[in-house]
Short mmCIF file of C-alpha atoms and ligand atoms in Angstrom, two decimals:
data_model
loop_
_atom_site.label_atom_id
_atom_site.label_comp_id
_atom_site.label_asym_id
_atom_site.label_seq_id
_atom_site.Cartn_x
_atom_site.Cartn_y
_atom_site.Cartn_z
CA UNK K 1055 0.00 0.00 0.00
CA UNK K 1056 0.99 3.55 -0.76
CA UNK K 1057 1.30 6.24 1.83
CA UNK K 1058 0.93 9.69 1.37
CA UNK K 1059 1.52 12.77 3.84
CA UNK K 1060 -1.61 14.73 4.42
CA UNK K 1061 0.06 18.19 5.33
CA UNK K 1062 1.23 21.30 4.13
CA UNK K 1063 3.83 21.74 6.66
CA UNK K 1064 7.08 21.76 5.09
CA UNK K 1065 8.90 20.76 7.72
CA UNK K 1066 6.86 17.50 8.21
CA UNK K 1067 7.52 16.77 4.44
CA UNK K 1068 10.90 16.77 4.90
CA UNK K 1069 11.20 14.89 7.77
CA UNK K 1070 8.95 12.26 6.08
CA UNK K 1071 11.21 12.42 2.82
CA UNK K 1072 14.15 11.70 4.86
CA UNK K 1073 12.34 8.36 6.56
CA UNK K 1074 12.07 7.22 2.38
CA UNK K 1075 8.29 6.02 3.30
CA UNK K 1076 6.43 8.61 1.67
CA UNK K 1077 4.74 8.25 -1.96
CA UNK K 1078 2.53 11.57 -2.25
CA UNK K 1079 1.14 14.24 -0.08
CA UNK K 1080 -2.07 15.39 -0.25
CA UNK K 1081 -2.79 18.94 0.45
CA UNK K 1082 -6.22 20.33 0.78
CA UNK K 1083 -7.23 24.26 1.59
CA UNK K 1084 -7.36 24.20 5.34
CA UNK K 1085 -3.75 22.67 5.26
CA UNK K 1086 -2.82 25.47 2.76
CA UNK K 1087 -4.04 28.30 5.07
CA UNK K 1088 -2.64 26.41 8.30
CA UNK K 1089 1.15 26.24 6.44
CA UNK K 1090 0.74 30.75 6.24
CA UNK K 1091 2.30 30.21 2.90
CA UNK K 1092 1.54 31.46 -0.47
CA UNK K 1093 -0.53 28.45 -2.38
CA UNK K 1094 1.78 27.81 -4.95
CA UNK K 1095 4.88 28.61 -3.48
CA UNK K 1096 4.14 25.70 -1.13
CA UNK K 1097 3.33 23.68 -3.63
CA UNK K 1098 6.46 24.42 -5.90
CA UNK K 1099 8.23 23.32 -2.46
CA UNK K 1100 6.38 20.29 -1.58
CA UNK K 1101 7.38 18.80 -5.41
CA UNK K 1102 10.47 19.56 -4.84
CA UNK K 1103 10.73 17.38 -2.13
CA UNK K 1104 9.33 14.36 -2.71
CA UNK K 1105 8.73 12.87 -6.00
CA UNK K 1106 5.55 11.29 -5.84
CA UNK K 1107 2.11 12.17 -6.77
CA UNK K 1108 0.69 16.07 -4.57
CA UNK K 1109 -2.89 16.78 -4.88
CA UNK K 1110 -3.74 20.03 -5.07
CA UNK K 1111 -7.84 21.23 -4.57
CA UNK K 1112 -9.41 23.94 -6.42
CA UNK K 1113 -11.80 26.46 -4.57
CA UNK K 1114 -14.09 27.50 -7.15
CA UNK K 1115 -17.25 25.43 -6.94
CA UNK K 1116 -18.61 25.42 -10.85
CA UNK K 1117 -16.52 23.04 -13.18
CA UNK K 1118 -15.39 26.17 -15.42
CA UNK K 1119 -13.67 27.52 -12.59
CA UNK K 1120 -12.62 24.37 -11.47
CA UNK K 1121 -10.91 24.08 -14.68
CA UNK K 1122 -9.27 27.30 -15.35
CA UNK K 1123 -8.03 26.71 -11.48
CA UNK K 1124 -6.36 23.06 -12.72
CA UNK K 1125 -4.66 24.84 -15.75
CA UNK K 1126 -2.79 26.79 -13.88
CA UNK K 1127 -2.35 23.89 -11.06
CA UNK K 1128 -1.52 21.13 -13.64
CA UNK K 1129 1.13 23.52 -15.18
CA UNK K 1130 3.09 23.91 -11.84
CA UNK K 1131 4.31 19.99 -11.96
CA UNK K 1132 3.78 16.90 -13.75
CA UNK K 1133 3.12 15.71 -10.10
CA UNK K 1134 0.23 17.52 -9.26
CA UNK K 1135 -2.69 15.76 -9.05
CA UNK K 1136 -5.95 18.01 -9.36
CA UNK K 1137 -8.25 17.58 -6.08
CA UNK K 1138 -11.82 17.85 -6.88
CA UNK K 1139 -14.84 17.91 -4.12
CA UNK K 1140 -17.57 15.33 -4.97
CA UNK K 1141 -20.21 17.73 -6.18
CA UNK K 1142 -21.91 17.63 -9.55
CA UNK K 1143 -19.91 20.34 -10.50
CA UNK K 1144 -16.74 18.37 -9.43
CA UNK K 1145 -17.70 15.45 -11.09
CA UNK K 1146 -18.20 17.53 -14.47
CA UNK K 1147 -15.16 18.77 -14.45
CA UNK K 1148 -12.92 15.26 -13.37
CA UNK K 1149 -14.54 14.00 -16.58
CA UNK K 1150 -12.86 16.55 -18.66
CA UNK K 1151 -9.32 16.30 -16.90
CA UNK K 1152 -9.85 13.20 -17.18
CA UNK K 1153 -10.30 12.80 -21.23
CA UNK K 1154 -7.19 15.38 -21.50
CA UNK K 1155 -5.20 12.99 -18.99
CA UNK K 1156 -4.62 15.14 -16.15
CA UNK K 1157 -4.87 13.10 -12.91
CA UNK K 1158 -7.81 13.85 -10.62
CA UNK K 1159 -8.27 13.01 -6.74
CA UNK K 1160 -12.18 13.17 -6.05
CA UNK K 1161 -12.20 13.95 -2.47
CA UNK K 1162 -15.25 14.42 0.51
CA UNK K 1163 -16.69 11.08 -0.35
CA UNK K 1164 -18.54 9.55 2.80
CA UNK K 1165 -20.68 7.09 0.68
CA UNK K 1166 -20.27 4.24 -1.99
CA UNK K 1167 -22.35 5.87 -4.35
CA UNK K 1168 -20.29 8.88 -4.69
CA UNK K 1169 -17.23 6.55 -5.38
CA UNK K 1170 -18.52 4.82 -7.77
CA UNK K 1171 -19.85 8.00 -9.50
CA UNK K 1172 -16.37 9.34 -9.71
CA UNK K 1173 -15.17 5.72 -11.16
CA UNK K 1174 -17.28 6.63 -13.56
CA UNK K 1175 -16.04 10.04 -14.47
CA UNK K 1176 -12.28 8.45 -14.55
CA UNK K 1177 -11.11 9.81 -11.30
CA UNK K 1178 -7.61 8.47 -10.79
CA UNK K 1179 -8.17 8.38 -6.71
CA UNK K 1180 -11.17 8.57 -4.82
CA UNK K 1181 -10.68 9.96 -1.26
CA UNK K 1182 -12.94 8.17 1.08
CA UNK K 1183 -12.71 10.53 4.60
CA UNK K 1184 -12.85 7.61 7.38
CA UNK K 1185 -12.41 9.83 10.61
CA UNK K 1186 -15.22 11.75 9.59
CA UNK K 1187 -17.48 9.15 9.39
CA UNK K 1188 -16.13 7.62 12.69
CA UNK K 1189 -16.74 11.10 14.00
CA UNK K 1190 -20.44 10.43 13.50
CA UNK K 1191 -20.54 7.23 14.78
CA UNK K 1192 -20.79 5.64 11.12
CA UNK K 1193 -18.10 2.45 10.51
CA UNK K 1194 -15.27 3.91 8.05
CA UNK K 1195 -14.05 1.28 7.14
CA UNK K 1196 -17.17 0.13 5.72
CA UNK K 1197 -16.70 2.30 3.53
CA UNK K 1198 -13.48 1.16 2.09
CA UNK K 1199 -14.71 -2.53 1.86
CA UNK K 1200 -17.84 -0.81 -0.27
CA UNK K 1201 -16.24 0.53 -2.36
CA UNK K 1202 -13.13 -2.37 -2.88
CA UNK K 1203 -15.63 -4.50 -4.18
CA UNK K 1204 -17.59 -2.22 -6.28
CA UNK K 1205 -14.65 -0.93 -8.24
CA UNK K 1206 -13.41 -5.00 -7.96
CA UNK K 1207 -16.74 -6.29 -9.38
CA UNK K 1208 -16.10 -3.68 -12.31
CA UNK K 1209 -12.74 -3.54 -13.07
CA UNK K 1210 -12.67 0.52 -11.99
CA UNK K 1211 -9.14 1.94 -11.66
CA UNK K 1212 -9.70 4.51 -9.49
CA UNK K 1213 -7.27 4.14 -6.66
CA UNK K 1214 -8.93 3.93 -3.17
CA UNK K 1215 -6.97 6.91 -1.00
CA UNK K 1216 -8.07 6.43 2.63
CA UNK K 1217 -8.01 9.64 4.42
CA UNK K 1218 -9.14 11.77 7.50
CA UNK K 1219 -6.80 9.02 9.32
CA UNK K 1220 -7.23 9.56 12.97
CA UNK K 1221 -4.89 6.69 14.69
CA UNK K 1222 -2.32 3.65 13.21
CA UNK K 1223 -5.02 1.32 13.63
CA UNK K 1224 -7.16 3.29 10.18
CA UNK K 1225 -4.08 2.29 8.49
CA UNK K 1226 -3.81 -1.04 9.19
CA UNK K 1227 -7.73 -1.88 8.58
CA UNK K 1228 -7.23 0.24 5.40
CA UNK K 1229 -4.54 -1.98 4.20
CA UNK K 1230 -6.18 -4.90 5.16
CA UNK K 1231 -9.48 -3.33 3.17
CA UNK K 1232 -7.72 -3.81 0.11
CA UNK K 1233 -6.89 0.64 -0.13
CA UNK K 1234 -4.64 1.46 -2.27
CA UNK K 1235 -3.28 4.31 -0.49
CA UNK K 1236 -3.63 5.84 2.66
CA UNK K 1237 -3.02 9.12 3.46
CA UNK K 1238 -1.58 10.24 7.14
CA UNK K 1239 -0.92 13.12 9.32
CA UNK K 1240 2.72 13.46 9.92
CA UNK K 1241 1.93 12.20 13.54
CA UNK K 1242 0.06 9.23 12.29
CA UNK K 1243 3.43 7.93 10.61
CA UNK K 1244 5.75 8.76 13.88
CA UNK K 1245 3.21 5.84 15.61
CA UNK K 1246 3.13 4.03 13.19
CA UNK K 1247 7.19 3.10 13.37
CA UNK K 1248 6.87 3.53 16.87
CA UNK K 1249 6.61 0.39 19.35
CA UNK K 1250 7.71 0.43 23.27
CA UNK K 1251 8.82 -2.88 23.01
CA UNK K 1252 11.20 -2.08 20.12
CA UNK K 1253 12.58 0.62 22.13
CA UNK K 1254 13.08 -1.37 25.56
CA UNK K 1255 14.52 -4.38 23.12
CA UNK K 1256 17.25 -2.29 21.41
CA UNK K 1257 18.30 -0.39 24.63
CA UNK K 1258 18.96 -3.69 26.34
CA UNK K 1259 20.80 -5.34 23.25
CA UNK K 1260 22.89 -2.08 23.52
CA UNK K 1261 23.57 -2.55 26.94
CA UNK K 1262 24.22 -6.05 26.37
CA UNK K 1263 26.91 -5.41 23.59
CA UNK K 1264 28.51 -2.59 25.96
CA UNK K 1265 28.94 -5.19 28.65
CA UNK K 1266 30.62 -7.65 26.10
CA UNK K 1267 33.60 -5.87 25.70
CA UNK K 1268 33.37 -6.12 22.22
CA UNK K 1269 35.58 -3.66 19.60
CA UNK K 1270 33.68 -0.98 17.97
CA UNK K 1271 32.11 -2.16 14.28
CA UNK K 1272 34.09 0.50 12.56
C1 LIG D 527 -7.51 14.22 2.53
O1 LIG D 527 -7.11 14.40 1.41
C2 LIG D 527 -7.83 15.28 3.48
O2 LIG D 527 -6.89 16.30 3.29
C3 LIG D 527 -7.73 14.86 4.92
O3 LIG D 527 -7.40 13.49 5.05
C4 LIG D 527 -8.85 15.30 5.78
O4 LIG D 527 -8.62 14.88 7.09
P1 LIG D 527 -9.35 15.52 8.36
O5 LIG D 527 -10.72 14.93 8.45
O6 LIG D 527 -8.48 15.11 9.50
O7 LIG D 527 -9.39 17.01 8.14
#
């Protein structure tokens, strides 16, 4: 499974490059205005440092805008990946990007329905927001198992991007869900290499090899 950065913070995406894990970020416009930076001077940035797939969402909310908005997004990088809210309008527009080839990420999507719609319109990922739904007491990762088998039963292409990931465990089910990517908050990765026990077991085979008297490696 791929994993993607969900932040604007350029400091996270570094930090993230260094660990080699990350595939893609995903940006959205609340992470934009949280990073205090100009839109596309982040983005110039965050392609620079990682060379992966970076969605970038348009704010206009008709599809002509929508498009004029991914002209000028498209143009920045051959990574950026236009980020499209599931509204009719949205929709409208991934099926043009989508004849001209430009790579779409159809994001909001809290039902099947709405997946399968953007299957149809040639989205390249679908962004299923699991926390969200958790947040309103309605099963996630339903969700991704929905929509697995609908794009499964059809042959749809559409890459399943799990996101609004609130703790390790919506990765793992994710995975296990069959997603194809899942897309995490910079402190969502840190616990997800992180284990006590791997901690405790490497200080005391430290402190064992100390005790040895054994030469240094190098
Ligand atoms: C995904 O592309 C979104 O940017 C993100 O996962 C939303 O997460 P949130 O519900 O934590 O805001």
């Amino acid at each position: 499974m791929k994993i993607f950065l969900d932040s604007a913070d350029l400091n996270e995406i570094r930090k993230v490059a260094e660990l080699g894990v990350c595939d893609g970020v995903t940006t959205n416009p609340t992470l934009i205005a949280k990073s205090g930076q100009d839109f596309k001077t982040v983005l110039k940035e965050i392609v620079s440092l990682i060379p992966g797939p970076i969605s970038a969402e348009v704010v206009s909310t008709e599809h002509k805008g929508m498009l004029a908005e991914a002209e000028v997004l498209a143009k920045l990088n051959d990574n950026i990946v236009i980020k499209l809210p599931l509204t009719p309008e949205g929709l409208r527009a991934c099926k043009v990007l989508s004849g001209q080839g430009v790579r779409t990420n159809v994001t909001l999507c809290f039902q099947a329905g709405q997946a399968l719609l953007a299957a149809k319109c040639g989205a390249t990922y679908i962004s299923p927001f699991i926390g969200r739904l958790d947040d309103v007491s309605i099963d996630g990762m339903t969700l991704i198992r929905d929509i697995r088998t609908i794009y499964d039963n059809y042959g749809y292409e559409t890459e399943i991007l799990a996101a609004s990931i609130r703790h390790p465990r919506h990765v793992i089910d994710s995975a296990l869900a069959g997603a194809d990517v899942a897309t995490c908050p910079y402190k969502i990765i840190a616990q997800l290499y992180s284990h006590p026990l791997t901690d405790k077991g490497l200080a005391a085979f430290l402190e064992d090899w100390k005790q040895s008297g054994q030469k240094a490696i190098v």
